[in-house]
């Protein structure tokens, strides 16, 4: 099994954007998607437009994120790109339980919760505690 030339090209673009030893993968992918792949978005010029629905809260992590999903195809690699809608994928970052995702949520990423909610500790402990906070506050709200 071998990578296709398009996949190798995509990874070259990612590695070129990551100009140090350690990069935030999501930030790097976003730069590649929006600056390097020359994406032809379905039904629009760009999803990052003034008419796009956005999360309307003051809390920083989710503030102004796109609400609706969008797809497109890269003119550089031929890959299809999809940005998931907020019901499907949600980054949890405090303001609970008022800003829990809907009960239709499929992919949850509890991140950057306040120490008061997680108890602090190392990265692994904080991540596990984030899922526990999610279960306690968001799952109960959904039922």
PDB file of N, CA and C in Angstrom, residues 55 57-63 90-101 109-118 130 133-134 137-138 141:
ATOM      1  N   UNK A  55     -21.172  30.786  15.453  1.00  0.00           N
ATOM      2  CA  UNK A  55     -21.491  30.640  16.862  1.00  0.00           C
ATOM      3  C   UNK A  55     -21.429  32.040  17.478  1.00  0.00           C
ATOM      4  N   UNK A  57     -21.341  33.584  20.699  1.00  0.00           N
ATOM      5  CA  UNK A  57     -21.106  33.670  22.139  1.00  0.00           C
ATOM      6  C   UNK A  57     -19.816  34.443  22.363  1.00  0.00           C
ATOM      7  N   UNK A  58     -19.652  34.977  23.556  1.00  0.00           N
ATOM      8  CA  UNK A  58     -18.453  35.767  23.839  1.00  0.00           C
ATOM      9  C   UNK A  58     -17.269  34.904  24.254  1.00  0.00           C
ATOM     10  N   UNK A  59     -17.526  33.663  24.679  1.00  0.00           N
ATOM     11  CA  UNK A  59     -16.460  32.741  25.108  1.00  0.00           C
ATOM     12  C   UNK A  59     -15.538  32.469  23.922  1.00  0.00           C
ATOM     13  N   UNK A  60     -14.242  32.590  24.128  1.00  0.00           N
ATOM     14  CA  UNK A  60     -13.261  32.604  23.051  1.00  0.00           C
ATOM     15  C   UNK A  60     -13.129  31.373  22.186  1.00  0.00           C
ATOM     16  N   UNK A  61     -13.114  30.175  22.752  1.00  0.00           N
ATOM     17  CA  UNK A  61     -12.793  28.964  21.990  1.00  0.00           C
ATOM     18  C   UNK A  61     -13.786  28.686  20.860  1.00  0.00           C
ATOM     19  N   UNK A  62     -15.073  28.895  21.104  1.00  0.00           N
ATOM     20  CA  UNK A  62     -16.084  28.599  20.091  1.00  0.00           C
ATOM     21  C   UNK A  62     -16.646  29.841  19.420  1.00  0.00           C
ATOM     22  N   UNK A  63     -16.296  31.006  19.903  1.00  0.00           N
ATOM     23  CA  UNK A  63     -16.844  32.246  19.380  1.00  0.00           C
ATOM     24  C   UNK A  63     -16.512  32.402  17.902  1.00  0.00           C
ATOM     25  N   UNK A  90     -18.075  19.537  17.994  1.00  0.00           N
ATOM     26  CA  UNK A  90     -18.131  20.663  18.928  1.00  0.00           C
ATOM     27  C   UNK A  90     -16.912  20.661  19.826  1.00  0.00           C
ATOM     28  N   UNK A  91     -16.314  21.818  20.008  1.00  0.00           N
ATOM     29  CA  UNK A  91     -15.206  21.992  20.958  1.00  0.00           C
ATOM     30  C   UNK A  91     -15.786  22.556  22.232  1.00  0.00           C
ATOM     31  N   UNK A  92     -15.685  21.803  23.285  1.00  0.00           N
ATOM     32  CA  UNK A  92     -16.213  22.234  24.571  1.00  0.00           C
ATOM     33  C   UNK A  92     -15.157  23.040  25.303  1.00  0.00           C
ATOM     34  N   UNK A  93     -15.503  24.259  25.713  1.00  0.00           N
ATOM     35  CA  UNK A  93     -14.516  25.098  26.376  1.00  0.00           C
ATOM     36  C   UNK A  93     -15.169  25.980  27.432  1.00  0.00           C
ATOM     37  N   UNK A  94     -15.744  25.366  28.419  1.00  0.00           N
ATOM     38  CA  UNK A  94     -16.333  26.127  29.515  1.00  0.00           C
ATOM     39  C   UNK A  94     -17.752  26.557  29.209  1.00  0.00           C
ATOM     40  N   UNK A  95     -18.258  27.494  30.025  1.00  0.00           N
ATOM     41  CA  UNK A  95     -19.616  28.018  29.886  1.00  0.00           C
ATOM     42  C   UNK A  95     -20.652  26.891  29.908  1.00  0.00           C
ATOM     43  N   UNK A  96     -20.473  25.956  30.835  1.00  0.00           N
ATOM     44  CA  UNK A  96     -21.378  24.809  30.918  1.00  0.00           C
ATOM     45  C   UNK A  96     -22.374  25.014  32.052  1.00  0.00           C
ATOM     46  N   UNK A  97     -23.537  24.469  31.951  1.00  0.00           N
ATOM     47  CA  UNK A  97     -24.070  23.668  30.845  1.00  0.00           C
ATOM     48  C   UNK A  97     -24.761  24.481  29.754  1.00  0.00           C
ATOM     49  N   UNK A  98     -24.789  25.825  29.889  1.00  0.00           N
ATOM     50  CA  UNK A  98     -25.532  26.600  28.898  1.00  0.00           C
ATOM     51  C   UNK A  98     -25.061  26.412  27.464  1.00  0.00           C
ATOM     52  N   UNK A  99     -23.772  26.152  27.260  1.00  0.00           N
ATOM     53  CA  UNK A  99     -23.257  26.034  25.902  1.00  0.00           C
ATOM     54  C   UNK A  99     -22.813  24.620  25.553  1.00  0.00           C
ATOM     55  N   UNK A 100     -23.495  23.635  26.098  1.00  0.00           N
ATOM     56  CA  UNK A 100     -23.257  22.250  25.674  1.00  0.00           C
ATOM     57  C   UNK A 100     -23.733  22.101  24.235  1.00  0.00           C
ATOM     58  N   UNK A 101     -23.174  21.166  23.493  1.00  0.00           N
ATOM     59  CA  UNK A 101     -23.664  20.936  22.129  1.00  0.00           C
ATOM     60  C   UNK A 101     -25.052  20.307  22.165  1.00  0.00           C
ATOM     61  N   UNK A 109     -15.001  17.409  21.568  1.00  0.00           N
ATOM     62  CA  UNK A 109     -13.615  17.672  21.900  1.00  0.00           C
ATOM     63  C   UNK A 109     -13.560  18.598  23.109  1.00  0.00           C
ATOM     64  N   UNK A 110     -13.674  18.061  24.325  1.00  0.00           N
ATOM     65  CA  UNK A 110     -13.600  18.950  25.477  1.00  0.00           C
ATOM     66  C   UNK A 110     -12.190  19.491  25.640  1.00  0.00           C
ATOM     67  N   UNK A 111     -12.050  20.786  25.485  1.00  0.00           N
ATOM     68  CA  UNK A 111     -10.731  21.411  25.543  1.00  0.00           C
ATOM     69  C   UNK A 111     -10.757  22.649  26.419  1.00  0.00           C
ATOM     70  N   UNK A 112      -9.626  22.972  26.979  1.00  0.00           N
ATOM     71  CA  UNK A 112      -9.399  24.226  27.680  1.00  0.00           C
ATOM     72  C   UNK A 112     -10.472  24.559  28.702  1.00  0.00           C
ATOM     73  N   UNK A 113     -10.876  23.572  29.478  1.00  0.00           N
ATOM     74  CA  UNK A 113     -11.823  23.835  30.556  1.00  0.00           C
ATOM     75  C   UNK A 113     -11.090  24.490  31.719  1.00  0.00           C
ATOM     76  N   UNK A 114     -11.782  25.310  32.496  1.00  0.00           N
ATOM     77  CA  UNK A 114     -11.133  25.940  33.650  1.00  0.00           C
ATOM     78  C   UNK A 114     -10.653  24.896  34.659  1.00  0.00           C
ATOM     79  N   UNK A 115      -9.569  25.206  35.358  1.00  0.00           N
ATOM     80  CA  UNK A 115      -9.000  24.305  36.365  1.00  0.00           C
ATOM     81  C   UNK A 115     -10.052  23.951  37.420  1.00  0.00           C
ATOM     82  N   UNK A 116     -10.946  24.897  37.714  1.00  0.00           N
ATOM     83  CA  UNK A 116     -11.982  24.629  38.707  1.00  0.00           C
ATOM     84  C   UNK A 116     -12.877  23.450  38.289  1.00  0.00           C
ATOM     85  N   UNK A 117     -12.993  23.211  36.997  1.00  0.00           N
ATOM     86  CA  UNK A 117     -13.843  22.127  36.508  1.00  0.00           C
ATOM     87  C   UNK A 117     -13.092  20.801  36.421  1.00  0.00           C
ATOM     88  N   UNK A 118     -11.793  20.851  36.134  1.00  0.00           N
ATOM     89  CA  UNK A 118     -11.037  19.621  35.895  1.00  0.00           C
ATOM     90  C   UNK A 118     -10.154  19.211  37.064  1.00  0.00           C
ATOM     91  N   UNK A 130     -11.924  16.362  31.521  1.00  0.00           N
ATOM     92  CA  UNK A 130     -12.786  17.090  30.584  1.00  0.00           C
ATOM     93  C   UNK A 130     -13.932  16.238  30.082  1.00  0.00           C
ATOM     94  N   UNK A 133     -16.441  15.903  32.936  1.00  0.00           N
ATOM     95  CA  UNK A 133     -17.249  17.117  33.064  1.00  0.00           C
ATOM     96  C   UNK A 133     -18.318  17.134  31.978  1.00  0.00           C
ATOM     97  N   UNK A 134     -17.918  16.792  30.771  1.00  0.00           N
ATOM     98  CA  UNK A 134     -18.868  16.725  29.653  1.00  0.00           C
ATOM     99  C   UNK A 134     -20.021  15.777  30.001  1.00  0.00           C
ATOM    100  N   UNK A 137     -22.292  17.244  32.882  1.00  0.00           N
ATOM    101  CA  UNK A 137     -23.061  18.456  32.641  1.00  0.00           C
ATOM    102  C   UNK A 137     -23.846  18.453  31.335  1.00  0.00           C
ATOM    103  N   UNK A 138     -23.285  17.862  30.306  1.00  0.00           N
ATOM    104  CA  UNK A 138     -23.958  17.931  29.000  1.00  0.00           C
ATOM    105  C   UNK A 138     -24.882  16.751  28.745  1.00  0.00           C
ATOM    106  N   UNK A 141     -28.035  17.193  30.692  1.00  0.00           N
ATOM    107  CA  UNK A 141     -28.859  18.250  30.115  1.00  0.00           C
ATOM    108  C   UNK A 141     -29.636  17.730  28.909  1.00  0.00           C
TER     109      UNK A 141
END
